[in-house]
Amino acid sequence: MCQRRTTTFDLEQRGQCAACESALYLDAATSTTRCPRCETKGARAVGSGRHVLDDNGSVVDFVPSWLQDTDTVMRGLLREVEWRVCDDVVDGSLVAQPREIAYEATGAALGVPYAYEGLATQLEPREFSPTVLDLRRRVERAIFGHDDGFFNSAHLNLYRSGADHVSWHADEDDDLYGENPVIASLSLGCRRTFAMRRAKEILTFSLDDGALLVMAGATQKNFDHSIRKDDSVERRVNITFRRVLRVSSPDRQLLMPASILTGPEGTRFPVMRDALLSTAFAALLPLELLTLGSLSRGLESLGYMPGRRTYDVRQGRIYLLSARLRAYGVRGDGLAAWLATTPDAGKKLACAAALAPTPRFCLVFCGGNAGDLGYRIPTLRHLATVFPDADIASFDYAGFGLSEGASSEATAFASLRDFCDSYRERRGDVPLVLYGHSMGASVAIDFATSGYPRRRARALVLDGPPASIFHCLGCGTRASLAALFGRLDYYPNHRKIGTLECPVFILHGLQDPICPPINARRLYDAAPPSTTRYEPIFWVPGATHGDCASVAPDEFARRLRRFVNAALGLPPRIGAGRDG
Ligand SMILES: O=C(O)CCC(=O)C(=O)O
Ligand SMILES: [Fe+2]
């Protein structure tokens, strides 16, 4: 039972470091007092720009002085937000936190209270205050290029002086935020040191008035962070914008935003777009071949994010190595898995499938550019419930999971062709239905339009498809830009789909922050009418990138079955549990 209430300051007792005389702080996680300065000795100070912190997908973008009208914003926040001092439970006692906090949300997130281990009472969210709402819009535009409410919650901290701080922690709650959350952190007022640490490595960011810091990918899994206690006297406010998910699933939030800002507000130069432009510019120079070759290779590699391998294949089965996926209840049980050898390159290609006794067809799931086969397992199982009498299969692109080779547009295309050959060798001439999500849609479109008669696709499903990388980044609407740089664009699906012959079904989340929904419309319009007449576009309200099936499961299943049955011209098999 928690009885006495004390404050962090009581417990810190104005202790001083014996070595450097800095005021000690109480670390809430270990309930020990420590020196904020000595603890970060040898830290590497990190400047502005994008920082890929490791090979595991920890990415941070940092823009000092991003926000300009900070005084007005600060006044608005102090006036509108309901600030309060909350208690942590430390060693069984209530301890007042060394800062004031508030929690605001909107939409579905309003129904989800804020809580974390150690917080004495969970916080009921309040509606976004006007200033927070306005900031959310500006931050979203900077990160995603458009504001459609991706961030539905805001956690606010008020540090009254340098004595206020936040101890080491990670904002990691998979049920609340999904696997790889994008967290946008905006700072106002007094400059303070934000530190990140992993094992012995410590990084510091000097967060000034108006600084915007975006943590994405696996940053919360791999690093802790803190605001260091210091002797400053001015106050500081920090807002972290996050997206609270309604359904927890390891397949959600896998992707990082395609573009993250690098300039002050108003002069947005998302990294990817910047790189595309400089690539295009380099092409106009006399040294074009050399420069273009190296730039475009570097650029292309940015697009593939396999992450750490999550599985192994042994004796025809897939085993999950990732504790995180296992904690979600993801299991390889009942799935077949094999390592094919690619005929051209002699490299390994990892394949997995839920096999039906007598499959009517095989649905081949081509995943996006992040994560490997381990992450596809829930999707395979879900699709197997939609089509109990089909084989549901997937594979890893070269460079992902156990599939060998370098990742590129060409090797991703080859991986699907090699998979289909390997599948056919094992299962015979089963009709193929391709289901491509995100980058996988590009791979599926390439296959379906590249004229391999033996591997012909009988139907194509495109889920959150990019019309091309330029279109995905939001440049595609500018016709002149697209025409000028078109030859450098990756995955030009809108051009390829004009020669499609098989039926196609396109679905897209209306809240997709990564690939704007206009991409679906462009592909639909560019495809021959004979291929799109089976099913209109399925727009899924509330869905983002890759969660259409979990946001609208019933309609997803109904329309997918209707499409596949019509496309294959097969009557539904009686008793197979389908509604045709
Ligand atoms: O104040 C900051 O910059 C960090 C705040 C923080 O880490 C949090 O609220 O989770
Ligand atoms: Fe945090």
XYZ file of C-alpha atoms and ligand atoms in Angstrom:
591
model
C 0.000 0.000 0.000
C 1.192 3.493 -0.786
C 0.933 5.635 2.274
C 3.120 8.659 2.648
C 3.469 11.245 -0.044
C 6.810 12.835 -0.477
C 8.419 14.702 -3.362
C 11.331 13.852 -5.600
C 13.061 16.945 -4.227
C 12.729 15.613 -0.643
C 14.401 12.412 -1.708
C 17.129 14.210 -3.603
C 17.887 16.148 -0.395
C 19.912 18.716 -2.299
C 22.636 16.094 -2.585
C 25.756 17.075 -4.480
C 28.105 14.979 -6.561
C 31.381 14.406 -4.713
C 33.334 14.661 -7.969
C 31.792 17.642 -9.787
C 29.438 19.213 -7.224
C 26.418 19.041 -9.568
C 23.038 18.672 -7.867
C 22.111 14.967 -7.767
C 18.836 13.735 -9.219
C 16.593 10.863 -8.184
C 16.383 8.189 -10.849
C 12.788 6.961 -10.621
C 13.455 3.534 -12.142
C 16.197 2.554 -9.673
C 15.257 4.940 -6.807
C 18.878 5.982 -6.422
C 20.388 9.451 -6.572
C 22.873 10.044 -9.359
C 24.949 12.771 -10.894
C 23.390 14.093 -14.110
C 26.736 15.392 -15.343
C 29.094 12.491 -14.542
C 26.553 10.034 -15.881
C 26.755 11.553 -19.352
C 30.507 12.024 -19.435
C 31.865 10.984 -22.816
C 28.476 11.497 -24.457
C 28.403 12.365 -28.145
C 26.592 15.634 -28.867
C 24.311 15.188 -31.852
C 23.497 18.031 -34.235
C 20.648 18.709 -36.599
C 19.542 16.367 -39.380
C 18.631 12.733 -39.756
C 20.527 10.243 -37.629
C 20.326 6.566 -38.396
C 21.582 5.334 -35.045
C 22.115 1.679 -35.864
C 21.286 -1.093 -38.305
C 18.176 -1.971 -36.367
C 16.035 0.865 -37.618
C 16.592 3.424 -34.837
C 16.153 6.758 -36.549
C 16.038 10.267 -35.113
C 15.446 13.524 -36.962
C 16.413 16.709 -35.168
C 15.658 20.267 -36.224
C 16.699 22.987 -33.741
C 14.605 26.196 -33.771
C 12.015 24.586 -35.994
C 9.065 26.523 -34.582
C 9.217 30.312 -34.958
C 6.294 31.756 -32.955
C 7.358 30.085 -29.736
C 6.397 32.893 -27.323
C 2.780 32.929 -28.457
C 2.626 29.135 -28.430
C 4.148 28.928 -24.955
C 1.632 31.436 -23.600
C -1.215 29.468 -25.171
C -0.033 26.218 -23.605
C 0.417 27.709 -20.133
C -3.073 29.189 -20.330
C -5.058 26.351 -21.911
C -3.535 23.125 -20.651
C -4.578 21.588 -17.336
C -1.213 21.049 -15.681
C -0.817 18.954 -12.568
C 1.788 17.252 -10.432
C 1.321 13.478 -10.505
C 2.804 10.818 -8.288
C 5.083 7.922 -9.104
C 5.215 4.893 -6.852
C 8.799 4.530 -5.680
C 9.571 1.720 -3.232
C 5.914 1.585 -2.209
C 5.619 5.321 -1.483
C 3.919 8.048 -3.461
C 6.530 10.422 -4.761
C 5.531 13.663 -6.493
C 7.153 13.861 -9.920
C 9.774 16.545 -10.541
C 7.654 18.283 -13.225
C 4.051 19.048 -14.093
C 2.311 16.994 -16.738
C -0.878 16.859 -18.790
C -2.392 14.440 -21.244
C -4.599 15.342 -24.189
C -6.105 13.262 -26.965
C -8.717 13.164 -29.664
C -10.936 10.626 -31.439
C -10.563 6.991 -30.409
C -7.620 7.861 -28.173
C -9.939 9.842 -25.892
C -11.234 6.534 -24.593
C -7.782 5.293 -23.625
C -6.338 6.565 -20.323
C -2.617 7.239 -20.081
C -0.726 4.949 -17.776
C 2.729 3.456 -17.380
C 4.379 1.270 -14.841
C 5.087 3.401 -11.794
C 2.481 6.119 -12.387
C 0.250 6.091 -9.281
C -3.020 7.067 -10.980
C -3.719 6.846 -14.654
C -4.506 10.068 -16.482
C -7.848 10.492 -18.216
C -7.241 12.353 -21.455
C -8.711 15.780 -22.065
C -9.638 16.999 -25.549
C -6.819 18.700 -27.453
C -6.585 22.316 -26.386
C -6.612 24.825 -29.294
C -2.855 25.428 -29.239
C -2.038 21.713 -29.108
C -4.431 21.066 -31.983
C -2.768 23.742 -34.070
C 0.709 22.384 -33.275
C -0.347 18.890 -34.173
C -1.401 20.116 -37.604
C 1.889 21.903 -38.176
C 3.998 19.009 -36.940
C 2.095 16.519 -39.118
C 2.500 18.674 -42.191
C 6.219 18.845 -41.571
C 6.621 15.120 -41.124
C 4.114 13.613 -43.502
C 3.424 16.457 -45.927
C -0.255 16.532 -44.984
C -2.241 16.696 -41.758
C -4.936 14.142 -41.353
C -4.792 13.456 -37.678
C -2.159 10.735 -37.494
C -1.139 11.899 -34.021
C -4.151 11.442 -31.774
C -2.505 12.005 -28.412
C -0.202 14.535 -26.796
C 1.769 14.110 -23.605
C 2.915 17.404 -22.121
C 5.639 18.165 -19.600
C 6.242 21.451 -17.824
C 9.721 21.775 -16.314
C 9.455 24.714 -13.927
C 13.259 25.093 -13.726
C 16.423 23.043 -14.205
C 15.625 21.175 -10.975
C 12.736 19.506 -12.823
C 13.682 16.563 -14.994
C 12.601 13.185 -16.316
C 14.538 10.013 -15.505
C 15.725 7.410 -18.002
C 12.844 5.660 -19.733
C 11.607 4.585 -23.164
C 8.171 5.420 -24.534
C 7.584 1.813 -25.310
C 4.123 0.387 -24.978
C 3.308 -1.859 -27.892
C -0.351 -2.168 -26.961
C -0.756 1.574 -26.840
C 1.542 2.699 -29.644
C 2.307 -0.394 -31.717
C 5.685 -1.893 -32.546
C 7.661 1.025 -33.931
C 5.970 4.264 -32.950
C 6.701 7.606 -34.530
C 7.044 10.123 -31.682
C 7.301 13.823 -32.470
C 8.693 15.882 -29.608
C 8.414 19.668 -29.647
C 10.285 21.846 -27.148
C 9.541 25.400 -26.014
C 11.326 27.743 -23.649
C 14.522 27.019 -21.805
C 17.205 25.004 -23.621
C 17.656 21.622 -21.945
C 19.747 18.533 -22.605
C 17.911 15.491 -23.901
C 20.052 12.361 -23.582
C 19.648 8.968 -25.213
C 21.521 5.886 -24.078
C 22.052 2.298 -25.080
C 24.503 0.180 -23.113
C 27.570 2.450 -22.767
C 26.693 4.697 -25.674
C 25.209 8.087 -24.725
C 24.017 10.734 -27.166
C 22.942 14.249 -26.214
C 20.722 16.693 -28.061
C 20.562 20.309 -27.018
C 16.847 21.066 -27.314
C 16.363 24.787 -27.766
C 13.221 26.918 -27.955
C 11.213 25.539 -30.907
C 13.285 22.358 -31.420
C 11.541 19.453 -33.115
C 12.856 15.939 -32.573
C 11.252 12.928 -34.239
C 12.038 9.455 -32.970
C 10.983 6.673 -35.301
C 11.565 3.045 -36.165
C 12.963 0.956 -33.338
C 14.325 3.905 -31.320
C 12.143 3.181 -28.287
C 13.203 -0.471 -28.290
C 16.887 0.240 -28.510
C 17.366 3.426 -26.487
C 16.281 5.020 -23.205
C 16.036 8.780 -22.966
C 15.915 11.449 -20.256
C 15.930 15.188 -19.606
C 18.952 15.996 -17.470
C 18.665 17.985 -14.292
C 20.701 21.206 -14.482
C 20.992 24.635 -12.864
C 18.883 26.597 -15.359
C 16.115 28.771 -13.928
C 13.707 29.290 -16.851
C 10.787 27.034 -17.544
C 10.419 24.686 -20.472
C 7.450 22.906 -22.022
C 7.707 19.731 -24.063
C 4.955 18.042 -26.059
C 5.289 14.529 -27.412
C 2.777 13.681 -30.107
C 2.029 9.985 -30.468
C -0.540 7.775 -32.149
C -2.576 5.564 -29.857
C -3.799 2.477 -31.711
C -7.181 0.927 -31.196
C -6.150 -2.595 -32.097
C -2.817 -3.961 -31.081
C -1.162 -6.048 -33.724
C 2.502 -6.546 -34.504
C 1.853 -5.768 -38.150
C 0.848 -2.190 -37.457
C 3.134 0.808 -37.487
C 6.000 -1.087 -38.967
C 6.913 1.607 -41.370
C 8.529 4.873 -40.662
C 7.249 7.963 -42.383
C 8.675 8.082 -45.877
C 9.711 11.631 -45.329
C 10.814 13.414 -42.220
C 11.645 17.058 -42.138
C 15.105 18.568 -42.009
C 14.462 22.302 -42.224
C 12.697 24.932 -40.110
C 8.927 24.998 -40.291
C 7.681 26.366 -43.581
C 10.778 25.305 -45.518
C 10.170 21.605 -45.525
C 12.829 19.449 -47.107
C 12.035 15.891 -46.217
C 15.154 13.813 -46.440
C 13.900 11.462 -49.099
C 12.580 14.225 -51.264
C 15.816 16.116 -50.840
C 17.801 13.109 -51.886
C 15.572 12.595 -54.903
C 16.049 16.176 -55.964
C 19.803 16.091 -55.584
C 19.896 12.817 -57.480
C 17.930 14.412 -60.280
C 20.129 17.484 -60.233
C 23.250 15.366 -60.411
C 21.871 13.741 -63.536
C 22.039 17.067 -65.325
C 25.738 17.517 -64.624
C 28.511 16.349 -66.985
C 29.684 13.804 -64.454
C 26.261 12.367 -64.587
C 27.010 8.672 -64.799
C 29.390 8.523 -61.900
C 27.358 10.765 -59.623
C 24.026 9.394 -60.595
C 25.140 5.830 -60.129
C 26.443 6.302 -56.619
C 23.718 8.672 -55.507
C 20.921 6.570 -56.781
C 22.348 3.420 -55.242
C 22.625 5.175 -51.880
C 19.138 6.509 -52.296
C 17.693 3.174 -53.201
C 19.161 1.475 -50.164
C 17.326 3.988 -47.933
C 14.084 2.370 -48.932
C 14.722 -1.095 -47.481
C 14.368 -1.652 -43.773
C 14.485 -5.375 -43.010
C 15.384 -4.838 -39.343
C 16.869 -7.602 -37.222
C 15.925 -11.093 -38.405
C 12.948 -12.393 -36.406
C 12.826 -16.068 -37.386
C 14.654 -19.217 -38.325
C 13.695 -22.041 -40.671
C 14.378 -25.592 -39.498
C 12.973 -28.905 -40.687
C 10.295 -27.336 -42.801
C 9.007 -25.081 -40.044
C 9.388 -21.437 -39.114
C 10.537 -20.566 -35.583
C 10.199 -17.122 -34.080
C 13.471 -15.739 -32.677
C 11.966 -12.401 -31.720
C 10.860 -12.350 -28.090
C 8.688 -9.378 -28.903
C 6.737 -11.224 -31.576
C 6.448 -14.279 -29.332
C 5.103 -12.046 -26.564
C 2.308 -11.120 -28.951
C 1.453 -14.767 -29.292
C 2.904 -14.978 -32.816
C 3.860 -18.613 -33.498
C 5.103 -20.481 -36.513
C 2.998 -23.557 -35.670
C 1.158 -25.105 -38.551
C 2.993 -23.120 -41.205
C 5.243 -24.735 -43.771
C 8.586 -23.016 -44.395
C 11.454 -23.691 -46.740
C 14.603 -22.166 -48.148
C 14.582 -22.182 -51.936
C 17.741 -21.677 -53.982
C 17.418 -18.997 -56.620
C 18.221 -20.355 -60.085
C 20.161 -17.317 -61.340
C 22.175 -16.295 -58.332
C 22.196 -19.525 -56.324
C 21.122 -17.579 -53.247
C 18.741 -18.632 -50.485
C 15.164 -17.401 -50.539
C 13.012 -17.805 -47.425
C 9.423 -18.940 -48.035
C 6.499 -19.732 -45.728
C 2.908 -20.796 -46.272
C -0.315 -21.886 -44.614
C -1.178 -24.859 -46.810
C -4.692 -26.100 -47.601
C -5.287 -29.810 -48.374
C -6.548 -29.107 -51.911
C -5.985 -25.433 -52.642
C -8.276 -23.647 -55.094
C -5.553 -21.063 -55.557
C -2.484 -19.670 -53.842
C -2.587 -16.160 -52.456
C 0.977 -14.837 -52.442
C 1.450 -12.013 -49.958
C 4.136 -9.521 -50.992
C 4.953 -7.402 -47.946
C 6.203 -3.849 -47.603
C 9.743 -2.570 -47.237
C 10.044 -3.052 -43.468
C 10.292 -6.166 -41.334
C 10.688 -9.758 -42.437
C 8.620 -12.953 -42.652
C 8.155 -13.145 -38.876
C 6.020 -10.027 -39.082
C 3.953 -11.487 -41.928
C 2.770 -14.472 -39.899
C -0.309 -12.752 -38.379
C -1.230 -11.542 -41.868
C -0.875 -15.033 -43.334
C -3.063 -16.453 -40.579
C -5.647 -13.725 -41.045
C -5.812 -14.324 -44.803
C -6.077 -18.065 -44.148
C -9.280 -17.463 -42.174
C -10.636 -15.464 -45.121
C -9.699 -18.243 -47.590
C -9.621 -21.572 -45.735
C -9.393 -23.489 -49.016
C -6.415 -21.626 -50.463
C -2.684 -21.767 -49.845
C -1.594 -18.478 -48.279
C 2.097 -17.901 -48.848
C 4.798 -15.301 -48.458
C 8.550 -14.924 -48.832
C 11.349 -12.544 -47.920
C 12.865 -10.238 -50.510
C 16.616 -10.506 -51.067
C 18.351 -8.927 -48.088
C 15.393 -9.501 -45.747
C 15.280 -12.224 -43.078
C 16.992 -15.387 -44.322
C 16.840 -14.366 -47.982
C 20.337 -13.687 -49.261
C 21.502 -10.918 -51.562
C 21.346 -7.148 -51.746
C 18.034 -5.287 -51.513
C 17.025 -3.372 -54.610
C 14.092 -2.861 -56.917
C 15.427 -5.518 -59.293
C 16.158 -8.137 -56.633
C 12.739 -7.590 -55.001
C 11.102 -8.342 -58.362
C 13.319 -11.382 -58.840
C 12.473 -12.672 -55.351
C 8.770 -12.894 -56.215
C 9.490 -14.686 -59.497
C 11.794 -17.129 -57.723
C 9.224 -17.680 -55.011
C 6.519 -18.517 -57.544
C 8.790 -20.996 -59.307
C 9.684 -22.664 -56.051
C 6.045 -22.789 -54.945
C 4.974 -24.348 -58.257
C 7.686 -26.985 -57.984
C 6.207 -28.039 -54.662
C 2.499 -27.564 -55.190
C 1.930 -27.883 -58.922
C 0.003 -25.593 -61.214
C -2.188 -23.838 -58.636
C -3.621 -20.470 -59.834
C -1.758 -17.524 -58.329
C -3.432 -14.515 -56.748
C -0.950 -11.808 -55.774
C -1.609 -9.611 -52.759
C 0.828 -6.697 -52.570
C 1.014 -4.299 -49.656
C 2.898 -0.998 -50.016
C 6.219 -1.710 -51.742
C 4.920 -5.261 -52.229
C 2.231 -3.794 -54.490
C 5.023 -2.604 -56.799
C 6.516 -6.074 -56.800
C 3.141 -7.670 -57.552
C 2.394 -5.176 -60.349
C 5.781 -5.840 -61.916
C 5.151 -9.577 -61.886
C 1.622 -9.269 -63.260
C 2.695 -7.006 -66.120
C 6.046 -8.472 -67.080
C 4.728 -11.322 -69.188
C 5.976 -14.544 -67.707
C 3.334 -16.921 -69.075
C 4.310 -19.834 -66.842
C 3.999 -17.672 -63.770
C 0.918 -15.746 -64.847
C -0.990 -14.060 -62.028
C -4.727 -14.658 -62.191
C -5.706 -11.740 -59.974
C -4.031 -8.845 -58.226
C -4.868 -7.208 -54.889
C -3.153 -3.900 -54.104
C -3.280 -2.701 -50.508
C -1.993 0.845 -49.853
C -0.097 0.860 -53.172
C 2.202 3.695 -54.254
C 1.629 4.971 -57.807
C 5.411 5.484 -57.733
C 7.909 6.598 -55.107
C 7.518 10.216 -56.269
C 3.765 9.921 -55.911
C 4.181 8.350 -52.496
C 6.305 11.318 -51.420
C 3.639 13.680 -52.644
C 5.606 15.012 -55.652
C 3.547 13.199 -58.229
C 0.872 15.827 -58.478
C 3.361 18.255 -59.939
C 3.323 17.058 -63.495
C 6.366 19.049 -64.566
C 8.491 17.674 -61.769
C 7.372 14.141 -62.505
C 8.096 14.609 -66.215
C 11.513 16.108 -65.580
C 12.640 13.566 -63.038
C 10.382 10.749 -64.104
C 13.222 8.595 -65.333
C 14.710 8.608 -61.839
C 11.527 7.668 -60.090
C 11.393 4.253 -58.477
C 8.570 1.765 -58.857
C 6.717 3.575 -61.682
C 3.572 1.492 -61.078
C 1.212 4.018 -62.640
C 2.967 3.464 -65.964
C 3.259 -0.310 -65.713
C -0.337 -0.938 -64.698
C -1.584 0.283 -68.102
C -0.626 -3.094 -69.580
C -2.264 -5.181 -66.862
C -4.458 -8.003 -68.102
C -5.701 -9.705 -64.944
C -8.437 -8.393 -62.623
C -7.298 -5.992 -59.930
C -8.773 -4.954 -56.573
C -7.356 -1.853 -54.863
C -7.847 -0.952 -51.212
C -6.380 1.957 -49.282
C -6.590 3.383 -45.749
C -8.039 6.876 -45.831
C -5.758 7.925 -42.971
C -2.637 6.506 -44.594
C 0.165 8.908 -43.601
C 2.839 7.081 -45.583
C 1.271 6.588 -48.960
C -1.464 9.188 -49.556
C -4.791 7.690 -50.740
C -4.568 9.616 -54.033
C -2.070 6.924 -55.086
C -4.840 4.323 -55.170
C -6.987 6.564 -57.329
C -4.137 7.120 -59.811
C -3.463 3.426 -60.173
C -7.138 2.640 -60.547
C -7.482 5.268 -63.267
C -4.325 4.111 -65.045
C -5.352 0.434 -65.100
C -7.359 -0.812 -68.117
C -11.120 -0.678 -67.335
C -11.403 -4.382 -68.148
C -9.226 -5.118 -65.109
C -10.907 -2.820 -62.586
C -14.542 -3.648 -63.334
C -14.631 -6.452 -60.757
C -14.522 -4.319 -57.634
C -14.512 -0.553 -56.995
C -11.734 0.872 -54.812
C -12.242 -0.092 -51.184
C -11.556 3.062 -49.133
C -11.176 2.184 -45.467
C -11.965 5.069 -43.088
C -9.749 5.096 -40.008
C -7.179 2.757 -41.534
C -3.576 3.870 -41.972
C -0.866 1.928 -43.795
C -1.385 -1.808 -43.691
C -4.228 -2.112 -41.213
C -7.259 -2.216 -43.538
C -7.870 -5.866 -42.662
C -7.929 -5.206 -38.910
C -9.843 -1.904 -39.052
C -12.679 -3.296 -41.217
C -12.325 -7.095 -40.931
C -15.802 -8.091 -42.070
C -15.998 -5.897 -45.122
C -12.397 -6.716 -45.969
C -13.168 -10.444 -45.966
C -16.433 -10.043 -47.857
C -15.040 -7.901 -50.637
C -11.802 -9.818 -50.977
C -13.713 -13.103 -51.367
C -16.170 -11.578 -53.798
C -13.310 -10.239 -55.898
C -11.243 -13.413 -55.926
C -14.237 -15.614 -56.735
C -15.265 -13.344 -59.596
C -11.697 -13.010 -60.884
C -11.005 -16.736 -60.862
C -14.466 -17.540 -62.181
C -14.712 -20.250 -59.572
C -17.910 -20.980 -57.701
C -17.336 -21.062 -53.959
C -16.866 -24.582 -52.700
C -19.833 -25.755 -50.651
C -19.113 -26.127 -46.977
C -15.816 -24.273 -47.146
C -17.135 -21.632 -44.795
C -17.124 -18.833 -47.304
C -19.922 -16.472 -48.237
C -18.765 -16.042 -51.837
O 10.848 16.710 -22.209
C 11.318 16.008 -23.095
O 11.967 16.444 -24.036
C 11.118 14.507 -23.031
C 9.827 14.084 -22.441
C 9.638 12.613 -22.478
O 10.543 11.859 -22.689
C 8.296 12.041 -22.323
O 7.343 12.765 -22.018
O 8.155 10.819 -22.497
Fe 9.833 9.939 -23.206
